[in-house]
JSON list of C-alpha atoms and ligand atoms in Angstrom, two decimals:
[
{"chain": "L", "resi": 1, "resn": "GLY", "atom": "CA", "xyz": [0.02, 0.01, 0.05]},
{"chain": "L", "resi": 2, "resn": "GLY", "atom": "CA", "xyz": [1.03, 3.53, 0.78]},
{"chain": "L", "resi": 3, "resn": "ALA", "atom": "CA", "xyz": [0.59, 6.56, -1.40]},
{"chain": "L", "resi": 4, "resn": "ALA", "atom": "CA", "xyz": [1.14, 5.45, -4.90]},
{"chain": "L", "resi": 5, "resn": "GLU", "atom": "CA", "xyz": [0.73, 6.66, -8.47]},
{"chain": "L", "resi": 6, "resn": "PRO", "atom": "CA", "xyz": [-2.74, 6.31, -9.79]},
{"chain": "L", "resi": 7, "resn": "PRO", "atom": "CA", "xyz": [-3.12, 3.12, -11.82]},
{"chain": "L", "resi": 8, "resn": "PRO", "atom": "CA", "xyz": [-2.63, 3.38, -15.53]},
{"chain": "L", "resi": 9, "resn": "LYS", "atom": "CA", "xyz": [-5.72, 3.80, -17.73]},
{"chain": "L", "resi": 10, "resn": "LEU", "atom": "CA", "xyz": [-6.75, 0.49, -19.35]},
{"chain": "L", "resi": 11, "resn": "VAL", "atom": "CA", "xyz": [-7.21, 1.50, -22.93]},
{"chain": "L", "resi": 12, "resn": "LEU", "atom": "CA", "xyz": [-8.04, -1.42, -25.27]},
{"chain": "L", "resi": 13, "resn": "ASP", "atom": "CA", "xyz": [-6.96, -1.16, -28.94]},
{"chain": "L", "resi": 14, "resn": "LEU", "atom": "CA", "xyz": [-10.21, -2.23, -30.65]},
{"chain": "L", "resi": 15, "resn": "GLU", "atom": "CA", "xyz": [-8.58, -2.59, -34.17]},
{"chain": "L", "resi": 16, "resn": "ARG", "atom": "CA", "xyz": [-5.99, -4.96, -32.76]},
{"chain": "L", "resi": 17, "resn": "LEU", "atom": "CA", "xyz": [-8.74, -6.86, -30.83]},
{"chain": "L", "resi": 18, "resn": "ALA", "atom": "CA", "xyz": [-10.74, -7.30, -34.03]},
{"chain": "L", "resi": 19, "resn": "HIS", "atom": "CA", "xyz": [-7.82, -9.15, -35.54]},
{"chain": "L", "resi": 20, "resn": "VAL", "atom": "CA", "xyz": [-7.20, -11.64, -32.78]},
{"chain": "L", "resi": 21, "resn": "PRO", "atom": "CA", "xyz": [-8.75, -15.02, -33.64]},
{"chain": "L", "resi": 22, "resn": "SER", "atom": "CA", "xyz": [-12.17, -15.14, -31.96]},
{"chain": "L", "resi": 23, "resn": "GLU", "atom": "CA", "xyz": [-11.61, -18.53, -30.48]},
{"chain": "L", "resi": 24, "resn": "LYS", "atom": "CA", "xyz": [-9.23, -16.66, -28.13]},
{"chain": "L", "resi": 25, "resn": "ALA", "atom": "CA", "xyz": [-10.66, -13.14, -28.12]},
{"chain": "L", "resi": 26, "resn": "GLY", "atom": "CA", "xyz": [-14.39, -13.95, -28.39]},
{"chain": "L", "resi": 27, "resn": "PRO", "atom": "CA", "xyz": [-15.31, -13.38, -24.73]},
{"chain": "L", "resi": 28, "resn": "LEU", "atom": "CA", "xyz": [-13.36, -10.07, -24.69]},
{"chain": "L", "resi": 29, "resn": "GLN", "atom": "CA", "xyz": [-14.91, -9.03, -28.01]},
{"chain": "L", "resi": 30, "resn": "ARG", "atom": "CA", "xyz": [-18.41, -9.69, -26.65]},
{"chain": "L", "resi": 31, "resn": "TYR", "atom": "CA", "xyz": [-17.62, -7.80, -23.43]},
{"chain": "L", "resi": 32, "resn": "THR", "atom": "CA", "xyz": [-16.29, -4.76, -25.14]},
{"chain": "L", "resi": 33, "resn": "ALA", "atom": "CA", "xyz": [-19.25, -4.75, -27.62]},
{"chain": "L", "resi": 34, "resn": "THR", "atom": "CA", "xyz": [-21.58, -4.79, -24.64]},
{"chain": "L", "resi": 35, "resn": "ILE", "atom": "CA", "xyz": [-19.74, -1.82, -22.98]},
{"chain": "L", "resi": 36, "resn": "GLN", "atom": "CA", "xyz": [-19.89, 0.07, -26.29]},
{"chain": "L", "resi": 37, "resn": "SER", "atom": "CA", "xyz": [-23.54, -0.60, -26.56]},
{"chain": "L", "resi": 38, "resn": "GLN", "atom": "CA", "xyz": [-24.29, 0.51, -22.91]},
{"chain": "L", "resi": 39, "resn": "ARG", "atom": "CA", "xyz": [-22.28, 3.76, -23.59]},
{"chain": "L", "resi": 40, "resn": "GLY", "atom": "CA", "xyz": [-23.55, 4.39, -26.95]},
{"chain": "L", "resi": 41, "resn": "ASP", "atom": "CA", "xyz": [-19.84, 4.58, -27.97]},
{"chain": "L", "resi": 42, "resn": "TYR", "atom": "CA", "xyz": [-19.52, 2.87, -31.30]},
{"chain": "L", "resi": 43, "resn": "ASN", "atom": "CA", "xyz": [-16.98, 4.83, -33.29]},
{"chain": "L", "resi": 44, "resn": "GLY", "atom": "CA", "xyz": [-13.86, 4.56, -31.17]},
{"chain": "L", "resi": 45, "resn": "LYS", "atom": "CA", "xyz": [-10.62, 2.91, -32.21]},
{"chain": "L", "resi": 46, "resn": "VAL", "atom": "CA", "xyz": [-9.91, 2.49, -28.56]},
{"chain": "L", "resi": 47, "resn": "LEU", "atom": "CA", "xyz": [-12.11, 1.90, -25.46]},
{"chain": "L", "resi": 48, "resn": "SER", "atom": "CA", "xyz": [-11.26, 2.91, -21.96]},
{"chain": "L", "resi": 49, "resn": "ILE", "atom": "CA", "xyz": [-12.45, 0.24, -19.42]},
{"chain": "L", "resi": 50, "resn": "ARG", "atom": "CA", "xyz": [-12.77, 0.07, -15.66]},
{"chain": "L", "resi": 51, "resn": "GLN", "atom": "CA", "xyz": [-10.17, -1.53, -13.49]},
{"chain": "L", "resi": 52, "resn": "ASP", "atom": "CA", "xyz": [-13.04, -3.70, -12.12]},
{"chain": "L", "resi": 53, "resn": "ASP", "atom": "CA", "xyz": [-13.63, -4.94, -15.66]},
{"chain": "L", "resi": 54, "resn": "LEU", "atom": "CA", "xyz": [-10.17, -6.52, -15.92]},
{"chain": "L", "resi": 55, "resn": "ARG", "atom": "CA", "xyz": [-10.93, -8.42, -12.78]},
{"chain": "L", "resi": 56, "resn": "THR", "atom": "CA", "xyz": [-14.27, -9.63, -14.26]},
{"chain": "L", "resi": 57, "resn": "LEU", "atom": "CA", "xyz": [-12.54, -10.59, -17.51]},
{"chain": "L", "resi": 58, "resn": "ALA", "atom": "CA", "xyz": [-10.01, -12.63, -15.51]},
{"chain": "L", "resi": 59, "resn": "VAL", "atom": "CA", "xyz": [-12.84, -14.59, -14.08]},
{"chain": "L", "resi": 60, "resn": "ILE", "atom": "CA", "xyz": [-14.34, -15.15, -17.45]},
{"chain": "L", "resi": 61, "resn": "TYR", "atom": "CA", "xyz": [-10.93, -16.34, -18.80]},
{"chain": "L", "resi": 62, "resn": "ASP", "atom": "CA", "xyz": [-10.22, -18.44, -15.70]},
{"chain": "L", "resi": 63, "resn": "GLN", "atom": "CA", "xyz": [-6.83, -16.71, -15.33]},
{"chain": "L", "resi": 64, "resn": "SER", "atom": "CA", "xyz": [-5.26, -14.30, -12.78]},
{"chain": "L", "resi": 65, "resn": "PRO", "atom": "CA", "xyz": [-5.52, -10.61, -13.71]},
{"chain": "L", "resi": 66, "resn": "SER", "atom": "CA", "xyz": [-1.78, -10.54, -14.19]},
{"chain": "L", "resi": 67, "resn": "VAL", "atom": "CA", "xyz": [-1.68, -13.63, -16.64]},
{"chain": "L", "resi": 68, "resn": "LEU", "atom": "CA", "xyz": [-4.69, -12.10, -18.54]},
{"chain": "L", "resi": 69, "resn": "THR", "atom": "CA", "xyz": [-2.90, -8.73, -18.76]},
{"chain": "L", "resi": 70, "resn": "GLU", "atom": "CA", "xyz": [0.20, -10.39, -20.23]},
{"chain": "L", "resi": 71, "resn": "GLN", "atom": "CA", "xyz": [-1.98, -12.06, -22.80]},
{"chain": "L", "resi": 72, "resn": "LEU", "atom": "CA", "xyz": [-3.65, -8.78, -23.80]},
{"chain": "L", "resi": 73, "resn": "ILE", "atom": "CA", "xyz": [-0.26, -7.13, -24.03]},
{"chain": "L", "resi": 74, "resn": "SER", "atom": "CA", "xyz": [1.05, -9.94, -26.29]},
{"chain": "L", "resi": 75, "resn": "TRP", "atom": "CA", "xyz": [-1.94, -9.44, -28.55]},
{"chain": "L", "resi": 76, "resn": "GLY", "atom": "CA", "xyz": [-1.19, -5.67, -28.75]},
{"chain": "L", "resi": 77, "resn": "VAL", "atom": "CA", "xyz": [-4.59, -4.93, -27.28]},
{"chain": "L", "resi": 78, "resn": "LEU", "atom": "CA", "xyz": [-3.14, -3.39, -24.13]},
{"chain": "L", "resi": 79, "resn": "GLY", "atom": "CA", "xyz": [-0.02, -1.30, -23.78]},
{"chain": "L", "resi": 80, "resn": "ALA", "atom": "CA", "xyz": [2.89, -2.52, -21.63]},
{"chain": "L", "resi": 81, "resn": "ASP", "atom": "CA", "xyz": [2.14, 0.09, -18.94]},
{"chain": "L", "resi": 82, "resn": "ALA", "atom": "CA", "xyz": [-1.12, -1.78, -18.15]},
{"chain": "L", "resi": 83, "resn": "ARG", "atom": "CA", "xyz": [1.13, -4.18, -16.17]},
{"chain": "L", "resi": 84, "resn": "ARG", "atom": "CA", "xyz": [1.13, -1.61, -13.33]},
{"chain": "L", "resi": 85, "resn": "ALA", "atom": "CA", "xyz": [-2.67, -2.00, -12.97]},
{"chain": "L", "resi": 86, "resn": "VAL", "atom": "CA", "xyz": [-2.22, -5.42, -11.70]},
{"chain": "L", "resi": 87, "resn": "GLN", "atom": "CA", "xyz": [1.07, -4.90, -9.95]},
{"chain": "L", "resi": 88, "resn": "THR", "atom": "CA", "xyz": [-0.30, -2.08, -7.77]},
{"chain": "L", "resi": 89, "resn": "GLU", "atom": "CA", "xyz": [-2.83, -4.61, -6.43]},
{"chain": "L", "resi": 90, "resn": "ASP", "atom": "CA", "xyz": [-0.84, -7.83, -6.32]},
{"chain": "L", "resi": 91, "resn": "SER", "atom": "CA", "xyz": [2.06, -6.39, -4.46]},
{"chain": "G", "resi": 1, "resn": "C2E", "atom": "P1", "xyz": [-23.51, 3.32, -14.39]},
{"chain": "G", "resi": 1, "resn": "C2E", "atom": "O1", "xyz": [-22.35, 2.60, -13.87]},
{"chain": "G", "resi": 1, "resn": "C2E", "atom": "O2", "xyz": [-24.66, 3.53, -13.42]},
{"chain": "G", "resi": 1, "resn": "C2E", "atom": "O3", "xyz": [-23.01, 4.78, -14.82]},
{"chain": "G", "resi": 1, "resn": "C2E", "atom": "C1", "xyz": [-23.83, 5.80, -15.20]},
{"chain": "G", "resi": 1, "resn": "C2E", "atom": "C2", "xyz": [-23.18, 6.89, -15.87]},
{"chain": "G", "resi": 1, "resn": "C2E", "atom": "O4", "xyz": [-22.19, 7.45, -14.98]},
{"chain": "G", "resi": 1, "resn": "C2E", "atom": "C3", "xyz": [-22.40, 6.42, -17.20]},
{"chain": "G", "resi": 1, "resn": "C2E", "atom": "O5", "xyz": [-23.27, 6.51, -18.25]},
{"chain": "G", "resi": 1, "resn": "C2E", "atom": "C4", "xyz": [-21.35, 7.53, -17.21]},
{"chain": "G", "resi": 1, "resn": "C2E", "atom": "O6", "xyz": [-21.86, 8.78, -17.76]},
{"chain": "G", "resi": 1, "resn": "C2E", "atom": "C5", "xyz": [-21.05, 7.81, -15.77]},
{"chain": "G", "resi": 1, "resn": "C2E", "atom": "N1", "xyz": [-19.87, 6.97, -15.25]},
{"chain": "G", "resi": 1, "resn": "C2E", "atom": "C6", "xyz": [-19.81, 5.97, -14.41]},
{"chain": "G", "resi": 1, "resn": "C2E", "atom": "N2", "xyz": [-18.67, 5.60, -14.12]},
{"chain": "G", "resi": 1, "resn": "C2E", "atom": "C7", "xyz": [-17.77, 6.38, -14.89]},
{"chain": "G", "resi": 1, "resn": "C2E", "atom": "C8", "xyz": [-16.38, 6.36, -15.06]},
{"chain": "G", "resi": 1, "resn": "C2E", "atom": "O7", "xyz": [-15.56, 5.59, -14.49]},
{"chain": "G", "resi": 1, "resn": "C2E", "atom": "N3", "xyz": [-15.90, 7.25, -15.93]},
{"chain": "G", "resi": 1, "resn": "C2E", "atom": "C9", "xyz": [-16.74, 8.05, -16.66]},
{"chain": "G", "resi": 1, "resn": "C2E", "atom": "N4", "xyz": [-16.20, 8.88, -17.58]},
{"chain": "G", "resi": 1, "resn": "C2E", "atom": "N5", "xyz": [-18.06, 8.07, -16.52]},
{"chain": "G", "resi": 1, "resn": "C2E", "atom": "C10", "xyz": [-18.56, 7.21, -15.63]},
{"chain": "G", "resi": 1, "resn": "C2E", "atom": "P2", "xyz": [-22.86, 5.64, -19.56]},
{"chain": "G", "resi": 1, "resn": "C2E", "atom": "O8", "xyz": [-21.46, 5.87, -19.97]},
{"chain": "G", "resi": 1, "resn": "C2E", "atom": "O9", "xyz": [-23.95, 5.91, -20.57]},
{"chain": "G", "resi": 1, "resn": "C2E", "atom": "O10", "xyz": [-22.97, 4.10, -19.08]},
{"chain": "G", "resi": 1, "resn": "C2E", "atom": "C11", "xyz": [-24.24, 3.50, -18.75]},
{"chain": "G", "resi": 1, "resn": "C2E", "atom": "C12", "xyz": [-24.16, 2.21, -18.02]},
{"chain": "G", "resi": 1, "resn": "C2E", "atom": "O11", "xyz": [-23.36, 1.28, -18.90]},
{"chain": "G", "resi": 1, "resn": "C2E", "atom": "C13", "xyz": [-23.23, 2.33, -16.72]},
{"chain": "G", "resi": 1, "resn": "C2E", "atom": "O12", "xyz": [-24.18, 2.72, -15.73]},
{"chain": "G", "resi": 1, "resn": "C2E", "atom": "C14", "xyz": [-22.84, 0.90, -16.57]},
{"chain": "G", "resi": 1, "resn": "C2E", "atom": "O13", "xyz": [-23.83, 0.04, -16.05]},
{"chain": "G", "resi": 1, "resn": "C2E", "atom": "C15", "xyz": [-22.56, 0.47, -18.04]},
{"chain": "G", "resi": 1, "resn": "C2E", "atom": "N6", "xyz": [-21.14, 0.67, -18.45]},
{"chain": "G", "resi": 1, "resn": "C2E", "atom": "C16", "xyz": [-20.62, 1.63, -19.27]},
{"chain": "G", "resi": 1, "resn": "C2E", "atom": "N7", "xyz": [-19.31, 1.53, -19.41]},
{"chain": "G", "resi": 1, "resn": "C2E", "atom": "C17", "xyz": [-18.94, 0.51, -18.63]},
{"chain": "G", "resi": 1, "resn": "C2E", "atom": "C18", "xyz": [-17.66, -0.07, -18.33]},
{"chain": "G", "resi": 1, "resn": "C2E", "atom": "O14", "xyz": [-16.64, 0.41, -18.87]},
{"chain": "G", "resi": 1, "resn": "C2E", "atom": "N8", "xyz": [-17.69, -1.10, -17.49]},
{"chain": "G", "resi": 1, "resn": "C2E", "atom": "C19", "xyz": [-18.87, -1.60, -16.87]},
{"chain": "G", "resi": 1, "resn": "C2E", "atom": "N9", "xyz": [-18.71, -2.62, -16.01]},
{"chain": "G", "resi": 1, "resn": "C2E", "atom": "N10", "xyz": [-20.05, -0.98, -17.11]},
{"chain": "G", "resi": 1, "resn": "C2E", "atom": "C20", "xyz": [-20.03, 0.07, -18.00]},
{"chain": "G", "resi": 2, "resn": "C2E", "atom": "P1", "xyz": [-7.44, 10.30, -23.08]},
{"chain": "G", "resi": 2, "resn": "C2E", "atom": "O1", "xyz": [-8.22, 9.63, -21.93]},
{"chain": "G", "resi": 2, "resn": "C2E", "atom": "O2", "xyz": [-5.92, 10.19, -22.99]},
{"chain": "G", "resi": 2, "resn": "C2E", "atom": "O3", "xyz": [-8.02, 9.80, -24.40]},
{"chain": "G", "resi": 2, "resn": "C2E", "atom": "C1", "xyz": [-7.33, 10.17, -25.61]},
{"chain": "G", "resi": 2, "resn": "C2E", "atom": "C2", "xyz": [-8.32, 9.85, -26.79]},
{"chain": "G", "resi": 2, "resn": "C2E", "atom": "O4", "xyz": [-8.52, 8.47, -26.83]},
{"chain": "G", "resi": 2, "resn": "C2E", "atom": "C3", "xyz": [-9.68, 10.37, -26.72]},
{"chain": "G", "resi": 2, "resn": "C2E", "atom": "O5", "xyz": [-9.69, 11.69, -27.19]},
{"chain": "G", "resi": 2, "resn": "C2E", "atom": "C4", "xyz": [-10.43, 9.46, -27.60]},
{"chain": "G", "resi": 2, "resn": "C2E", "atom": "O6", "xyz": [-10.27, 9.83, -28.98]},
{"chain": "G", "resi": 2, "resn": "C2E", "atom": "C5", "xyz": [-9.78, 8.14, -27.29]},
{"chain": "G", "resi": 2, "resn": "C2E", "atom": "N1", "xyz": [-10.50, 7.42, -26.29]},
{"chain": "G", "resi": 2, "resn": "C2E", "atom": "C6", "xyz": [-10.03, 7.02, -25.06]},
{"chain": "G", "resi": 2, "resn": "C2E", "atom": "N2", "xyz": [-10.94, 6.32, -24.40]},
{"chain": "G", "resi": 2, "resn": "C2E", "atom": "C7", "xyz": [-11.98, 6.10, -25.25]},
{"chain": "G", "resi": 2, "resn": "C2E", "atom": "C8", "xyz": [-13.16, 5.38, -25.19]},
{"chain": "G", "resi": 2, "resn": "C2E", "atom": "O7", "xyz": [-13.54, 4.68, -24.15]},
{"chain": "G", "resi": 2, "resn": "C2E", "atom": "N3", "xyz": [-13.96, 5.39, -26.31]},
{"chain": "G", "resi": 2, "resn": "C2E", "atom": "C9", "xyz": [-13.70, 6.22, -27.34]},
{"chain": "G", "resi": 2, "resn": "C2E", "atom": "N4", "xyz": [-14.54, 6.25, -28.40]},
{"chain": "G", "resi": 2, "resn": "C2E", "atom": "N5", "xyz": [-12.54, 6.87, -27.50]},
{"chain": "G", "resi": 2, "resn": "C2E", "atom": "C10", "xyz": [-11.69, 6.79, -26.41]},
{"chain": "G", "resi": 2, "resn": "C2E", "atom": "P2", "xyz": [-10.96, 12.68, -26.77]},
{"chain": "G", "resi": 2, "resn": "C2E", "atom": "O8", "xyz": [-12.27, 12.05, -26.81]},
{"chain": "G", "resi": 2, "resn": "C2E", "atom": "O9", "xyz": [-10.74, 13.92, -27.56]},
{"chain": "G", "resi": 2, "resn": "C2E", "atom": "O10", "xyz": [-10.52, 12.99, -25.21]},
{"chain": "G", "resi": 2, "resn": "C2E", "atom": "C11", "xyz": [-9.43, 13.80, -24.90]},
{"chain": "G", "resi": 2, "resn": "C2E", "atom": "C12", "xyz": [-9.25, 13.79, -23.44]},
{"chain": "G", "resi": 2, "resn": "C2E", "atom": "O11", "xyz": [-10.29, 14.31, -22.77]},
{"chain": "G", "resi": 2, "resn": "C2E", "atom": "C13", "xyz": [-9.04, 12.35, -22.89]},
{"chain": "G", "resi": 2, "resn": "C2E", "atom": "O12", "xyz": [-7.75, 11.95, -22.99]},
{"chain": "G", "resi": 2, "resn": "C2E", "atom": "C14", "xyz": [-9.43, 12.62, -21.41]},
{"chain": "G", "resi": 2, "resn": "C2E", "atom": "O13", "xyz": [-8.35, 13.25, -20.70]},
{"chain": "G", "resi": 2, "resn": "C2E", "atom": "C15", "xyz": [-10.58, 13.60, -21.55]},
{"chain": "G", "resi": 2, "resn": "C2E", "atom": "N6", "xyz": [-11.80, 12.87, -21.56]},
{"chain": "G", "resi": 2, "resn": "C2E", "atom": "C16", "xyz": [-12.59, 12.63, -22.66]},
{"chain": "G", "resi": 2, "resn": "C2E", "atom": "N7", "xyz": [-13.71, 11.92, -22.26]},
{"chain": "G", "resi": 2, "resn": "C2E", "atom": "C17", "xyz": [-13.54, 11.74, -20.94]},
{"chain": "G", "resi": 2, "resn": "C2E", "atom": "C18", "xyz": [-14.34, 11.06, -19.96]},
{"chain": "G", "resi": 2, "resn": "C2E", "atom": "O14", "xyz": [-15.37, 10.44, -20.19]},
{"chain": "G", "resi": 2, "resn": "C2E", "atom": "N8", "xyz": [-13.85, 11.06, -18.74]},
{"chain": "G", "resi": 2, "resn": "C2E", "atom": "C19", "xyz": [-12.69, 11.69, -18.30]},
{"chain": "G", "resi": 2, "resn": "C2E", "atom": "N9", "xyz": [-12.36, 11.62, -17.12]},
{"chain": "G", "resi": 2, "resn": "C2E", "atom": "N10", "xyz": [-11.95, 12.33, -19.21]},
{"chain": "G", "resi": 2, "resn": "C2E", "atom": "C20", "xyz": [-12.35, 12.33, -20.51]},
{"chain": "G", "resi": 3, "resn": "C2E", "atom": "P1", "xyz": [-12.22, 8.25, -16.05]},
{"chain": "G", "resi": 3, "resn": "C2E", "atom": "O1", "xyz": [-13.51, 8.75, -16.53]},
{"chain": "G", "resi": 3, "resn": "C2E", "atom": "O2", "xyz": [-11.04, 9.19, -16.14]},
{"chain": "G", "resi": 3, "resn": "C2E", "atom": "O3", "xyz": [-12.34, 7.88, -14.56]},
{"chain": "G", "resi": 3, "resn": "C2E", "atom": "C1", "xyz": [-11.16, 7.52, -13.73]},
{"chain": "G", "resi": 3, "resn": "C2E", "atom": "C2", "xyz": [-11.64, 6.81, -12.42]},
{"chain": "G", "resi": 3, "resn": "C2E", "atom": "O4", "xyz": [-12.51, 7.79, -11.62]},
{"chain": "G", "resi": 3, "resn": "C2E", "atom": "C3", "xyz": [-12.53, 5.63, -12.68]},
{"chain": "G", "resi": 3, "resn": "C2E", "atom": "O5", "xyz": [-11.66, 4.56, -12.84]},
{"chain": "G", "resi": 3, "resn": "C2E", "atom": "C4", "xyz": [-13.35, 5.54, -11.35]},
{"chain": "G", "resi": 3, "resn": "C2E", "atom": "O6", "xyz": [-12.50, 5.02, -10.37]},
{"chain": "G", "resi": 3, "resn": "C2E", "atom": "C5", "xyz": [-13.55, 7.04, -10.99]},
{"chain": "G", "resi": 3, "resn": "C2E", "atom": "N1", "xyz": [-14.91, 7.53, -11.53]},
{"chain": "G", "resi": 3, "resn": "C2E", "atom": "C6", "xyz": [-15.06, 8.37, -12.50]},
{"chain": "G", "resi": 3, "resn": "C2E", "atom": "N2", "xyz": [-16.32, 8.56, -12.77]},
{"chain": "G", "resi": 3, "resn": "C2E", "atom": "C7", "xyz": [-16.96, 7.81, -11.87]},
{"chain": "G", "resi": 3, "resn": "C2E", "atom": "C8", "xyz": [-18.38, 7.56, -11.47]},
{"chain": "G", "resi": 3, "resn": "C2E", "atom": "O7", "xyz": [-19.36, 8.17, -12.10]},
{"chain": "G", "resi": 3, "resn": "C2E", "atom": "N3", "xyz": [-18.63, 6.75, -10.45]},
{"chain": "G", "resi": 3, "resn": "C2E", "atom": "C9", "xyz": [-17.70, 6.12, -9.76]},
{"chain": "G", "resi": 3, "resn": "C2E", "atom": "N4", "xyz": [-17.98, 5.22, -8.81]},
{"chain": "G", "resi": 3, "resn": "C2E", "atom": "N5", "xyz": [-16.32, 6.24, -10.04]},
{"chain": "G", "resi": 3, "resn": "C2E", "atom": "C10", "xyz": [-16.06, 7.14, -11.02]},
{"chain": "G", "resi": 3, "resn": "C2E", "atom": "P2", "xyz": [-12.26, 3.23, -13.54]},
{"chain": "G", "resi": 3, "resn": "C2E", "atom": "O8", "xyz": [-13.60, 2.83, -13.00]},
{"chain": "G", "resi": 3, "resn": "C2E", "atom": "O9", "xyz": [-11.18, 2.24, -13.56]},
{"chain": "G", "resi": 3, "resn": "C2E", "atom": "O10", "xyz": [-12.55, 3.64, -15.08]},
{"chain": "G", "resi": 3, "resn": "C2E", "atom": "C11", "xyz": [-11.46, 3.88, -16.05]},
{"chain": "G", "resi": 3, "resn": "C2E", "atom": "C12", "xyz": [-11.95, 4.63, -17.20]},
{"chain": "G", "resi": 3, "resn": "C2E", "atom": "O11", "xyz": [-12.89, 3.74, -17.91]},
{"chain": "G", "resi": 3, "resn": "C2E", "atom": "C13", "xyz": [-12.72, 5.94, -17.02]},
{"chain": "G", "resi": 3, "resn": "C2E", "atom": "O12", "xyz": [-11.81, 6.88, -16.81]},
{"chain": "G", "resi": 3, "resn": "C2E", "atom": "C14", "xyz": [-13.55, 6.07, -18.25]},
{"chain": "G", "resi": 3, "resn": "C2E", "atom": "O13", "xyz": [-12.62, 6.50, -19.33]},
{"chain": "G", "resi": 3, "resn": "C2E", "atom": "C15", "xyz": [-13.93, 4.61, -18.59]},
{"chain": "G", "resi": 3, "resn": "C2E", "atom": "N6", "xyz": [-15.22, 4.31, -18.05]},
{"chain": "G", "resi": 3, "resn": "C2E", "atom": "C16", "xyz": [-15.43, 3.49, -16.91]},
{"chain": "G", "resi": 3, "resn": "C2E", "atom": "N7", "xyz": [-16.75, 3.37, -16.75]},
{"chain": "G", "resi": 3, "resn": "C2E", "atom": "C17", "xyz": [-17.36, 4.14, -17.64]},
{"chain": "G", "resi": 3, "resn": "C2E", "atom": "C18", "xyz": [-18.75, 4.47, -17.94]},
{"chain": "G", "resi": 3, "resn": "C2E", "atom": "O14", "xyz": [-19.66, 3.92, -17.25]},
{"chain": "G", "resi": 3, "resn": "C2E", "atom": "N8", "xyz": [-19.06, 5.26, -18.94]},
{"chain": "G", "resi": 3, "resn": "C2E", "atom": "C19", "xyz": [-18.01, 5.81, -19.69]},
{"chain": "G", "resi": 3, "resn": "C2E", "atom": "N9", "xyz": [-18.36, 6.57, -20.77]},
{"chain": "G", "resi": 3, "resn": "C2E", "atom": "N10", "xyz": [-16.72, 5.53, -19.47]},
{"chain": "G", "resi": 3, "resn": "C2E", "atom": "C20", "xyz": [-16.41, 4.75, -18.46]}
]
């Protein structure tokens, strides 16, 4: 704990996400489509999501938030600074 930097924004690259095979990315593609629909935010190339949503997605993917974050970084869907979002909580 202690006073820390704010967590990095989780900004998903929707163009990259669209190119990940759907047998891997399908749940995330459906999740982001739902958020876009709820916000009425259809035209973005990126989508900012809640820190809590990463936790929810980790449950959906049956992985820890840090393993899922590494996967999203390897797909190019999240930037490397997203690692800090899970580090600040795991440490
Ligand atoms: P809600 O959670 O009751 O939020 C109502 C409104 O408060 C949102 O309308 C938005 O204008 C604002 N709001 C809430 N949290 C934030 C935030 O962290 N940042 C910003 N900039 N605004 C916030 P909006 O955008 O039309 O969303 C409607 C509903 O759609 C939300 O109701 C929520 O149920 C769902 N939703 C939208 N985006 C997300 C998301 O990224 N994650 C999740 N889990 N739900 C979302
Ligand atoms: P930022 O958060 O660094 O976002 C930069 C640009 O990325 C945004 O420019 C927008 O083109 C895109 N972007 C980021 N997240 C989303 C998203 O969830 N959906 C879509 N469609 N595009 C997204 P934009 O819209 O001109 O906003 C410039 C700056 O204004 C943002 O920089 C942020 O600092 C502020 N801003 C805009 N909307 C919100 C908001 O709902 N909440 C807060 N707190 N700041 C906002
Ligand atoms: P943001 O709009 O810059 O908000 C940054 C953080 O401020 C949020 O992180 C959340 O902790 C807090 N916050 C902002 N607005 C609200 C609110 O209305 N209610 C509550 N309870 N907290 C609020 P968080 O949740 O990790 O969200 C990260 C980013 O995801 C937000 O940055 C925004 O760009 C996007 N986002 C999240 N939820 C919504 C939503 O419901 N609608 C829209 N349009 N954008 C959202």
